[in-house]
CSV table of C-alpha atoms and ligand atoms in Angstrom, one decimal:
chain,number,residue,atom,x,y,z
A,1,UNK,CA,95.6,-66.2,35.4
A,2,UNK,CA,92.7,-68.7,34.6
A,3,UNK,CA,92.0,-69.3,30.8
A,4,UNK,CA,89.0,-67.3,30.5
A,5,UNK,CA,88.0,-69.8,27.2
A,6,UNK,CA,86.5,-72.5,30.1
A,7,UNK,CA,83.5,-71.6,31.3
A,8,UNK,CA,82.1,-74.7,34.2
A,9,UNK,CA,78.6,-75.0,34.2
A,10,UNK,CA,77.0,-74.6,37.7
A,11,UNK,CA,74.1,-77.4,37.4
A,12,UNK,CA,73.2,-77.5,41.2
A,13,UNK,CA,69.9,-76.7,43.1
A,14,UNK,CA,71.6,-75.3,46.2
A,15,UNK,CA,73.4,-72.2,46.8
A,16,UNK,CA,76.0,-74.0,49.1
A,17,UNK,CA,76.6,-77.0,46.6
A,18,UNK,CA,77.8,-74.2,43.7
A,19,UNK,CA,79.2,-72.5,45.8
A,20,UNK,CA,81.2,-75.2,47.3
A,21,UNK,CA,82.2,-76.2,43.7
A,22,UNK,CA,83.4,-72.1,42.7
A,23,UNK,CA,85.8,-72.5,45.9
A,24,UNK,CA,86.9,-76.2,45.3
A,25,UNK,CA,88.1,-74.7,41.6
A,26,UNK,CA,89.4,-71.2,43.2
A,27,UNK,CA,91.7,-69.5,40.8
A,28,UNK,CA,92.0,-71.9,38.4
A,29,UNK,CA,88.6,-71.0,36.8
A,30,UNK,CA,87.1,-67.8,36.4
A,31,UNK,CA,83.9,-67.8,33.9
A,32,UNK,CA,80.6,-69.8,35.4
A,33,UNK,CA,77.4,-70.6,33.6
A,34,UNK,CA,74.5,-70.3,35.9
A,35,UNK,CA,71.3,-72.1,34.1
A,36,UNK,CA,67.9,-72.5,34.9
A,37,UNK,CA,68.9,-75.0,38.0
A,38,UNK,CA,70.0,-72.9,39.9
A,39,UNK,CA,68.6,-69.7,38.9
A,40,UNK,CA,64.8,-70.9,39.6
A,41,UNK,CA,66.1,-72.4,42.5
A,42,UNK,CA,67.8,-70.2,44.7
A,43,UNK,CA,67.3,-66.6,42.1
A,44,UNK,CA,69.9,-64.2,41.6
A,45,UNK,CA,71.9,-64.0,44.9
A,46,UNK,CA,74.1,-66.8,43.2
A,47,UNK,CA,75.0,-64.3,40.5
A,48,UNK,CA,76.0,-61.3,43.0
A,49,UNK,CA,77.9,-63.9,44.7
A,50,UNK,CA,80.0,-65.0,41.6
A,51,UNK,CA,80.4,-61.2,41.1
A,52,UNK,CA,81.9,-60.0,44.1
A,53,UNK,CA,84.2,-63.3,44.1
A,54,UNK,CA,85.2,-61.4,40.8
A,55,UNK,CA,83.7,-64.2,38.5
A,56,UNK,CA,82.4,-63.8,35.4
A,57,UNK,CA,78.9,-65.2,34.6
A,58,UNK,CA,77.0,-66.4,31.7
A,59,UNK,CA,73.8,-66.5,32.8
A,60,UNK,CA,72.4,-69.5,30.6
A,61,UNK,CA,68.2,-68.8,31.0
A,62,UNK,CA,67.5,-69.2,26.9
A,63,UNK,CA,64.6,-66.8,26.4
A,64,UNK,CA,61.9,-67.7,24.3
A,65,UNK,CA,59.2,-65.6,23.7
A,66,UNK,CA,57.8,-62.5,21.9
A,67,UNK,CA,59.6,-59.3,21.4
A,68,UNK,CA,58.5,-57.4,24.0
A,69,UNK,CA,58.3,-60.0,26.5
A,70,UNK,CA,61.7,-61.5,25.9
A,71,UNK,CA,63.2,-57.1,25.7
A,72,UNK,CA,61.6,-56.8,29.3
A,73,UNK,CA,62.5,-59.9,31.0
A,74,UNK,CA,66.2,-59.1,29.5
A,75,UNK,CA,66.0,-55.7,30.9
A,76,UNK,CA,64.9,-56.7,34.1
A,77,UNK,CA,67.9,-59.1,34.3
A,78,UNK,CA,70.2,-56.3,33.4
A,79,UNK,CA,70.1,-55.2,37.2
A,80,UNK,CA,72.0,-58.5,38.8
A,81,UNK,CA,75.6,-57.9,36.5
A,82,UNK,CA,75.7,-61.1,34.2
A,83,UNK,CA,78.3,-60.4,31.3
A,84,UNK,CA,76.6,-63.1,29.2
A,85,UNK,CA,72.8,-63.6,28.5
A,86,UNK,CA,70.8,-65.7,26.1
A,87,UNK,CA,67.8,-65.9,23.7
A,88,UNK,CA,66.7,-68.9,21.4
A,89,UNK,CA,67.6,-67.8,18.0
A,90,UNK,CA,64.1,-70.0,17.1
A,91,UNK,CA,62.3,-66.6,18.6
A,92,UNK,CA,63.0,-65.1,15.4
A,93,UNK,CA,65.1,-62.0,13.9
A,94,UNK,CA,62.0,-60.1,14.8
A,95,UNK,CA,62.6,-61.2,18.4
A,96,UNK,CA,66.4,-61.2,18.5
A,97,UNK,CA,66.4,-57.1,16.8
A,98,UNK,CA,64.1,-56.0,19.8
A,99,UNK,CA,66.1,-57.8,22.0
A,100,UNK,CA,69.4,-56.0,21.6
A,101,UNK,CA,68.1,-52.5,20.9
A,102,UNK,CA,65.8,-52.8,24.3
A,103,UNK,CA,68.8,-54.4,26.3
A,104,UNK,CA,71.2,-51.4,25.0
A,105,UNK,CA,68.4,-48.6,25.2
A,106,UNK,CA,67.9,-50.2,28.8
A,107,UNK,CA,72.1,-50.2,29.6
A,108,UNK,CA,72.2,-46.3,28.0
A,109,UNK,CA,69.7,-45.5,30.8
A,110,UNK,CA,71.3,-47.0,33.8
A,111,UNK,CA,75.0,-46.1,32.5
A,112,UNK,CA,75.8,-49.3,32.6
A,113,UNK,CA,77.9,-51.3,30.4
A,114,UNK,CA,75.1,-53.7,28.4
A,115,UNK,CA,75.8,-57.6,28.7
A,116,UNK,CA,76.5,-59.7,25.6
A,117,UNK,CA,73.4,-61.3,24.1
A,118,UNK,CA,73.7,-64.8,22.4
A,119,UNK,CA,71.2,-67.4,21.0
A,120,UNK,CA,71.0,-70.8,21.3
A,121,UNK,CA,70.9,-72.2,17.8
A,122,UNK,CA,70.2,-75.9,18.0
A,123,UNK,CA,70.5,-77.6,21.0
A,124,UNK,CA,73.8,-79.7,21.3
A,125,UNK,CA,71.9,-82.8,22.7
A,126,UNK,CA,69.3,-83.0,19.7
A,127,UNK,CA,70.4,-85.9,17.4
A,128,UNK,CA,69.1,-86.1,13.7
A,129,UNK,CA,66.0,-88.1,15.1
A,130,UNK,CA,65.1,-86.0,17.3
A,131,UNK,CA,65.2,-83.4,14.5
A,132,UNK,CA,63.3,-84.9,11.9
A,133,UNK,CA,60.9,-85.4,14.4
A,134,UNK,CA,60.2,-81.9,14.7
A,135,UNK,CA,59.3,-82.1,11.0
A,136,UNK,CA,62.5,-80.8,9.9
A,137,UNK,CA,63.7,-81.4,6.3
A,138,UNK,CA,67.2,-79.5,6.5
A,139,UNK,CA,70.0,-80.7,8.2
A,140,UNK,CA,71.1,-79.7,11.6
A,141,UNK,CA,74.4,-77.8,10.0
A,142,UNK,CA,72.3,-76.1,7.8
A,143,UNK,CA,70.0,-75.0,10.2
A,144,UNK,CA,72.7,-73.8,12.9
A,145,UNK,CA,74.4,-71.6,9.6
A,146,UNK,CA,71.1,-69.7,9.2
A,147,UNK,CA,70.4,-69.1,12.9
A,148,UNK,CA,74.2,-67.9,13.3
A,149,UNK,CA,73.5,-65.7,10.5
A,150,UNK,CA,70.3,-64.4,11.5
A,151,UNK,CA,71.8,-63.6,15.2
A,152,UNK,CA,74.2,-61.9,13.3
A,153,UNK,CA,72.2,-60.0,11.3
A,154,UNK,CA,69.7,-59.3,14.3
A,155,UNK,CA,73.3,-57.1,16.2
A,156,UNK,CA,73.5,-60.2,18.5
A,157,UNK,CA,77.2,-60.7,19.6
A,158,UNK,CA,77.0,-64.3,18.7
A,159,UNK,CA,75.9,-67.9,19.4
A,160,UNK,CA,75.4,-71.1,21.3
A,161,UNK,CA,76.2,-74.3,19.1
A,162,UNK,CA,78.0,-77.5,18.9
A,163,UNK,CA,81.7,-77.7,19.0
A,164,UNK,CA,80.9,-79.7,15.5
A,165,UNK,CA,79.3,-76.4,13.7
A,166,UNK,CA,81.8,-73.9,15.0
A,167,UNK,CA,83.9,-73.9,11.7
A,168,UNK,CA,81.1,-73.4,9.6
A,169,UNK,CA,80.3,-70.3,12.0
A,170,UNK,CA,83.4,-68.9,12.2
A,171,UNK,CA,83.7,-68.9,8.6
A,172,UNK,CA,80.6,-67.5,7.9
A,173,UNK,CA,80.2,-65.5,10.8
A,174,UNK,CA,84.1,-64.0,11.0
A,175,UNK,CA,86.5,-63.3,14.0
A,176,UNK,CA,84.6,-60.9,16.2
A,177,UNK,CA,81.4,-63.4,16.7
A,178,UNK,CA,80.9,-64.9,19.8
A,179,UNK,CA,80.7,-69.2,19.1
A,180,UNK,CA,80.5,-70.7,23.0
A,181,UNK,CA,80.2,-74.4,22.7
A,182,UNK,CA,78.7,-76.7,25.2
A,183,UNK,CA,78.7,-81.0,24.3
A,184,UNK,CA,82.1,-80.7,25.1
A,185,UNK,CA,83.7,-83.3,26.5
A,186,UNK,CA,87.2,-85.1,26.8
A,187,UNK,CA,88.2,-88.2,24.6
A,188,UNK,CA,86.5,-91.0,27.0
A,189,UNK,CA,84.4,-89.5,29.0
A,190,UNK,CA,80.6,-90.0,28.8
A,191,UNK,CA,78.2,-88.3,26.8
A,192,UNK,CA,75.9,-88.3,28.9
A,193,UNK,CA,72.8,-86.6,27.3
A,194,UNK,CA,74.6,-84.4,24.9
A,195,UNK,CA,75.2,-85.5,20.9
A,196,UNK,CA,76.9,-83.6,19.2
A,197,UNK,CA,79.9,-83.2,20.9
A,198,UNK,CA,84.0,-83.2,20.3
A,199,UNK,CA,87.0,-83.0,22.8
A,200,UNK,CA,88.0,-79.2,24.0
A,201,UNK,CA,90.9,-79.3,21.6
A,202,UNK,CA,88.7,-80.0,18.8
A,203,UNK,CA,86.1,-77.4,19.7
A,204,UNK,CA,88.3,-74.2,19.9
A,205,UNK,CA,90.7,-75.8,16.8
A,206,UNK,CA,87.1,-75.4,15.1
A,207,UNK,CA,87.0,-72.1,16.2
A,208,UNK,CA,84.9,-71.6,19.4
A,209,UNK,CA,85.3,-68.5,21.5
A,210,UNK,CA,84.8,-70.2,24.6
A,211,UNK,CA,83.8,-73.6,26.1
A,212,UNK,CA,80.5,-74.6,28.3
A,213,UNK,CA,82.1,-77.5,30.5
A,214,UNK,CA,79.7,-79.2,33.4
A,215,UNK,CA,79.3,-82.8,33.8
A,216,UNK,CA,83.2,-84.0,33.3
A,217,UNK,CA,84.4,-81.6,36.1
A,218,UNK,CA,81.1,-80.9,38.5
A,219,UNK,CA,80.9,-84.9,38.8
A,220,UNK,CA,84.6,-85.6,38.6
A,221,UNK,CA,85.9,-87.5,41.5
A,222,UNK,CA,88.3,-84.4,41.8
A,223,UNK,CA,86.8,-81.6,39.8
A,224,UNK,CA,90.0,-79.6,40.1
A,225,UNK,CA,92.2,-82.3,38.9
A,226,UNK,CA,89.4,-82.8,36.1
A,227,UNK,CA,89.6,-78.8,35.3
A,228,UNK,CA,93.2,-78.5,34.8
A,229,UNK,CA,93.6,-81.6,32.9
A,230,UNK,CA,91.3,-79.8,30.3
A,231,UNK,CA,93.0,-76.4,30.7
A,232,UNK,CA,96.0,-78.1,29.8
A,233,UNK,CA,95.0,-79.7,26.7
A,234,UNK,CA,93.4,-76.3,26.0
A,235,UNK,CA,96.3,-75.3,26.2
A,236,UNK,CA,97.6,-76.4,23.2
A,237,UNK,CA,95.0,-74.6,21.1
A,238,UNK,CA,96.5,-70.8,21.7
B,1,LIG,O1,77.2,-81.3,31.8
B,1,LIG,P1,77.4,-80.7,30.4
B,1,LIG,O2,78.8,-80.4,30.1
B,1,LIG,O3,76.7,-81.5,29.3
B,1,LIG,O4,76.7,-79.3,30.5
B,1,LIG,C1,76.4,-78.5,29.4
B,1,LIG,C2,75.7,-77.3,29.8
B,1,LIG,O5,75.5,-76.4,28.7
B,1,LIG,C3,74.3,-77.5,30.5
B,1,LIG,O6,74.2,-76.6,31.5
B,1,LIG,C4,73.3,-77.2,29.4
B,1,LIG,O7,72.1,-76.7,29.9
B,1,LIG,C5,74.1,-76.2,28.6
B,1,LIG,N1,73.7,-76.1,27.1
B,1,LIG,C6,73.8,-77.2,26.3
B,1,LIG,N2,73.4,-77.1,25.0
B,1,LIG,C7,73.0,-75.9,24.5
B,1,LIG,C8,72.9,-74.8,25.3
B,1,LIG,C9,73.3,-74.9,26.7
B,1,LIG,O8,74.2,-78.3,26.7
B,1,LIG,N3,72.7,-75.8,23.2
Protein backbone atom coordinates (compact mmCIF):
# COMPACT_ATOMS: atom_id res chain seq x y z
CA UNK A 1 0.00 0.00 0.00
CA UNK A 2 1.28 3.59 -0.89
CA UNK A 3 2.61 5.70 2.14
CA UNK A 4 -0.22 7.92 2.44
CA UNK A 5 2.50 10.68 4.15
CA UNK A 6 3.48 11.72 0.19
CA UNK A 7 1.26 13.74 -1.26
CA UNK A 8 2.62 14.78 -5.33
CA UNK A 9 1.59 18.08 -6.27
CA UNK A 10 -0.40 18.12 -9.67
CA UNK A 11 0.98 21.58 -11.15
CA UNK A 12 -0.32 21.10 -14.72
CA UNK A 13 -2.73 23.08 -16.93
CA UNK A 14 -4.23 20.06 -18.74
CA UNK A 15 -6.46 17.44 -17.61
CA UNK A 16 -4.47 14.81 -19.83
CA UNK A 17 -0.93 15.99 -18.61
CA UNK A 18 -2.14 15.10 -14.63
CA UNK A 19 -3.70 12.65 -15.53
CA UNK A 20 -0.93 11.16 -17.40
CA UNK A 21 1.28 11.76 -14.37
CA UNK A 22 -1.51 9.94 -11.59
CA UNK A 23 -1.21 6.74 -14.06
CA UNK A 24 2.68 7.04 -14.73
CA UNK A 25 2.85 6.82 -10.52
CA UNK A 26 -0.13 4.13 -10.27
CA UNK A 27 -0.13 2.50 -6.96
CA UNK A 28 2.75 3.77 -5.66
CA UNK A 29 1.09 7.11 -4.70
CA UNK A 30 -2.15 7.71 -3.48
CA UNK A 31 -2.66 11.40 -2.01
CA UNK A 32 -2.55 14.38 -4.87
CA UNK A 33 -2.64 18.09 -4.30
CA UNK A 34 -4.65 19.83 -7.00
CA UNK A 35 -3.83 23.76 -6.80
CA UNK A 36 -4.95 26.67 -8.44
CA UNK A 37 -3.25 25.34 -11.97
CA UNK A 38 -5.18 23.12 -12.55
CA UNK A 39 -8.23 23.82 -10.77
CA UNK A 40 -8.82 27.33 -12.75
CA UNK A 41 -7.89 25.50 -15.65
CA UNK A 42 -9.70 22.63 -16.31
CA UNK A 43 -12.36 22.96 -12.75
CA UNK A 44 -13.34 20.18 -10.72
CA UNK A 45 -13.65 17.15 -13.16
CA UNK A 46 -9.88 16.55 -12.20
CA UNK A 47 -11.02 16.07 -8.68
CA UNK A 48 -13.97 13.47 -9.52
CA UNK A 49 -11.44 11.86 -11.55
CA UNK A 50 -8.76 11.43 -8.71
CA UNK A 51 -11.85 10.17 -6.73
CA UNK A 52 -13.16 7.38 -8.51
CA UNK A 53 -9.33 6.27 -9.33
CA UNK A 54 -9.72 6.04 -5.40
CA UNK A 55 -7.20 9.00 -4.76
CA UNK A 56 -7.18 11.15 -2.12
CA UNK A 57 -7.12 14.94 -2.82
CA UNK A 58 -5.99 18.00 -1.08
CA UNK A 59 -7.41 20.48 -2.86
CA UNK A 60 -4.69 23.28 -2.43
CA UNK A 61 -7.00 26.71 -3.48
CA UNK A 62 -5.75 28.92 -0.15
CA UNK A 63 -8.91 31.06 0.56
CA UNK A 64 -8.50 34.43 1.49
CA UNK A 65 -11.26 36.43 2.14
CA UNK A 66 -14.00 37.54 4.66
CA UNK A 67 -15.97 35.24 6.70
CA UNK A 68 -18.86 34.77 4.88
CA UNK A 69 -17.33 34.76 1.64
CA UNK A 70 -14.52 32.37 2.31
CA UNK A 71 -17.72 29.86 4.57
CA UNK A 72 -19.63 29.93 1.15
CA UNK A 73 -17.03 29.36 -1.37
CA UNK A 74 -15.88 26.34 1.10
CA UNK A 75 -19.34 25.10 1.10
CA UNK A 76 -19.82 25.28 -2.34
CA UNK A 77 -16.56 23.20 -2.78
CA UNK A 78 -17.96 20.65 -0.32
CA UNK A 79 -19.97 19.04 -3.34
CA UNK A 80 -16.75 17.75 -5.55
CA UNK A 81 -15.31 15.17 -2.44
CA UNK A 82 -11.76 16.79 -1.57
CA UNK A 83 -10.64 15.31 1.84
CA UNK A 84 -8.33 18.29 2.30
CA UNK A 85 -9.08 22.06 1.81
CA UNK A 86 -7.42 25.29 2.69
CA UNK A 87 -7.68 28.90 4.04
CA UNK A 88 -4.82 31.51 4.69
CA UNK A 89 -4.48 31.63 8.40
CA UNK A 90 -3.67 35.71 7.44
CA UNK A 91 -7.73 35.80 7.08
CA UNK A 92 -7.93 35.93 10.67
CA UNK A 93 -9.39 33.71 13.67
CA UNK A 94 -12.56 35.66 12.84
CA UNK A 95 -12.31 34.11 9.34
CA UNK A 96 -10.94 30.66 10.16
CA UNK A 97 -14.01 30.16 13.24
CA UNK A 98 -16.73 30.87 10.43
CA UNK A 99 -14.97 28.73 8.25
CA UNK A 100 -15.17 25.48 10.13
CA UNK A 101 -18.57 25.89 11.85
CA UNK A 102 -20.19 26.84 8.11
CA UNK A 103 -18.13 23.91 6.42
CA UNK A 104 -19.55 21.39 9.27
CA UNK A 105 -23.10 23.02 9.56
CA UNK A 106 -22.89 22.64 5.56
CA UNK A 107 -21.52 18.57 5.90
CA UNK A 108 -24.44 18.00 8.87
CA UNK A 109 -26.94 19.04 6.03
CA UNK A 110 -25.74 16.95 3.19
CA UNK A 111 -24.78 13.84 5.57
CA UNK A 112 -21.75 13.98 4.39
CA UNK A 113 -18.49 13.45 6.13
CA UNK A 114 -16.88 17.30 6.27
CA UNK A 115 -13.27 17.65 4.69
CA UNK A 116 -10.31 18.76 6.77
CA UNK A 117 -9.76 22.48 6.76
CA UNK A 118 -5.97 23.76 7.04
CA UNK A 119 -4.32 27.21 6.75
CA UNK A 120 -1.46 28.28 5.08
CA UNK A 121 0.68 29.92 7.62
CA UNK A 122 3.64 31.59 5.88
CA UNK A 123 4.41 30.64 2.58
CA UNK A 124 7.44 28.16 2.30
CA UNK A 125 9.02 30.29 -0.63
CA UNK A 126 9.05 33.70 1.44
CA UNK A 127 12.65 34.36 2.55
CA UNK A 128 13.36 36.87 5.50
CA UNK A 129 13.60 39.66 2.70
CA UNK A 130 10.72 39.15 1.36
CA UNK A 131 9.31 39.34 4.88
CA UNK A 132 10.60 42.39 6.14
CA UNK A 133 9.40 43.77 3.19
CA UNK A 134 5.93 43.34 4.16
CA UNK A 135 6.88 45.45 7.18
CA UNK A 136 7.22 42.66 9.35
CA UNK A 137 9.21 43.06 12.66
CA UNK A 138 8.84 39.26 14.01
CA UNK A 139 10.56 36.50 12.68
CA UNK A 140 9.08 34.07 10.31
CA UNK A 141 9.13 31.14 13.23
CA UNK A 142 7.49 33.37 15.40
CA UNK A 143 4.98 34.28 13.12
CA UNK A 144 4.19 30.59 11.81
CA UNK A 145 3.79 29.61 15.96
CA UNK A 146 0.99 32.14 16.28
CA UNK A 147 -0.88 31.30 13.11
CA UNK A 148 -0.55 27.43 14.06
CA UNK A 149 -2.01 28.44 17.22
CA UNK A 150 -4.61 30.54 16.07
CA UNK A 151 -5.75 27.69 13.47
CA UNK A 152 -5.84 25.76 16.41
CA UNK A 153 -7.74 27.77 18.48
CA UNK A 154 -10.17 28.66 15.46
CA UNK A 155 -11.18 24.24 15.45
CA UNK A 156 -9.09 24.02 12.24
CA UNK A 157 -7.52 20.47 11.91
CA UNK A 158 -4.15 21.97 11.28
CA UNK A 159 -1.62 23.76 9.00
CA UNK A 160 0.49 24.43 5.92
CA UNK A 161 4.18 25.36 6.90
CA UNK A 162 7.78 24.75 6.26
CA UNK A 163 9.37 21.41 6.93
CA UNK A 164 11.84 23.91 9.14
CA UNK A 165 8.76 25.10 11.62
CA UNK A 166 7.11 21.73 12.02
CA UNK A 167 8.89 20.95 15.46
CA UNK A 168 7.97 24.08 16.88
CA UNK A 169 4.22 23.11 15.71
CA UNK A 170 4.19 19.85 16.84
CA UNK A 171 5.25 20.87 20.11
CA UNK A 172 3.08 23.53 20.55
CA UNK A 173 0.29 22.27 18.62
CA UNK A 174 0.40 18.32 19.95
CA UNK A 175 -0.10 14.93 18.09
CA UNK A 176 -3.52 15.21 16.62
CA UNK A 177 -2.67 18.50 14.42
CA UNK A 178 -2.40 18.27 10.99
CA UNK A 179 1.49 19.88 9.93
CA UNK A 180 1.58 19.13 5.78
CA UNK A 181 4.81 20.53 4.61
CA UNK A 182 5.62 21.64 1.10
CA UNK A 183 9.60 23.17 0.28
CA UNK A 184 10.48 19.70 0.50
CA UNK A 185 12.95 18.49 -1.38
CA UNK A 186 15.80 15.81 -1.50
CA UNK A 187 19.56 16.49 -0.55
CA UNK A 188 20.71 17.98 -4.12
CA UNK A 189 17.93 18.76 -5.85
CA UNK A 190 17.05 22.30 -6.75
CA UNK A 191 15.17 24.74 -4.92
CA UNK A 192 13.64 26.02 -7.34
CA UNK A 193 11.45 28.86 -5.92
CA UNK A 194 10.90 27.49 -2.51
CA UNK A 195 13.17 28.65 0.73
CA UNK A 196 12.67 27.31 3.36
CA UNK A 197 12.99 23.89 2.67
CA UNK A 198 14.72 20.46 4.25
CA UNK A 199 14.97 16.79 2.83
CA UNK A 200 11.71 14.47 3.43
CA UNK A 201 13.57 12.76 6.22
CA UNK A 202 14.12 15.85 7.97
CA UNK A 203 10.56 17.15 7.52
CA UNK A 204 8.60 14.27 9.09
CA UNK A 205 11.75 13.63 11.78
CA UNK A 206 10.46 17.33 12.62
CA UNK A 207 7.22 16.09 12.92
CA UNK A 208 5.11 16.74 9.74
CA UNK A 209 1.95 14.73 9.19
CA UNK A 210 2.38 14.61 5.55
CA UNK A 211 4.52 15.87 2.70
CA UNK A 212 3.53 18.29 -0.39
CA UNK A 213 6.17 16.95 -3.09
CA UNK A 214 5.92 18.56 -6.93
CA UNK A 215 8.81 19.74 -8.81
CA UNK A 216 11.44 16.79 -7.83
CA UNK A 217 9.02 14.03 -9.10
CA UNK A 218 6.48 15.88 -11.83
CA UNK A 219 9.88 17.12 -13.66
CA UNK A 220 11.96 14.08 -12.84
CA UNK A 221 13.34 12.36 -15.92
CA UNK A 222 11.42 9.27 -14.36
CA UNK A 223 8.94 10.57 -11.87
CA UNK A 224 8.30 7.00 -10.58
CA UNK A 225 11.87 6.27 -10.06
CA UNK A 226 12.09 9.89 -8.41
CA UNK A 227 8.85 8.86 -6.13
CA UNK A 228 10.08 5.71 -4.73
CA UNK A 229 13.50 6.98 -4.16
CA UNK A 230 11.72 9.38 -1.70
CA UNK A 231 9.32 6.80 -0.30
CA UNK A 232 12.23 4.90 0.57
CA UNK A 233 14.11 7.40 2.48
CA UNK A 234 10.67 8.06 4.03
CA UNK A 235 10.81 5.18 4.87
CA UNK A 236 13.12 5.39 7.42
CA UNK A 237 11.15 7.92 9.42
CA UNK A 238 8.23 5.34 10.73
O1 LIG B 1 7.23 21.90 -6.86
P1 LIG B 1 7.18 22.05 -5.38
O2 LIG B 1 7.57 20.79 -4.63
O3 LIG B 1 7.90 23.28 -4.89
O4 LIG B 1 5.62 22.26 -5.10
C1 LIG B 1 5.12 22.66 -3.86
C2 LIG B 1 3.63 22.82 -3.95
O5 LIG B 1 3.14 23.19 -2.68
C3 LIG B 1 3.15 23.88 -4.95
O6 LIG B 1 1.98 23.37 -5.54
C4 LIG B 1 2.82 25.07 -4.08
O7 LIG B 1 1.72 25.80 -4.58
C5 LIG B 1 2.43 24.42 -2.77
N1 LIG B 1 2.62 25.23 -1.56
C6 LIG B 1 3.85 25.75 -1.19
N2 LIG B 1 3.96 26.51 -0.05
C7 LIG B 1 2.90 26.73 0.73
C8 LIG B 1 1.67 26.18 0.37
C9 LIG B 1 1.56 25.41 -0.79
O8 LIG B 1 4.83 25.53 -1.87
N3 LIG B 1 3.01 27.40 1.85
Amino acid sequence: MADERLIVALDFHSLEDAKALVEKLGDTVSWYKVGMELYYSVGSEIVTWLREQGKHVFLDLKLHDIPNTVGEGLCSLMGIGADIVNVHAGGGYTMMRRAGEMVRAEAKKRGIKPPKIIAVTVLTSINEEDWQGLGQTVPIRSAVLRFAKLTQKAGLDGVVASPQEASLIREACGEDFLIITPGVRPAGSSADDQSRIATPARALQAGASQLVIGRPIRCAADPQVAAEAILKEMETCK
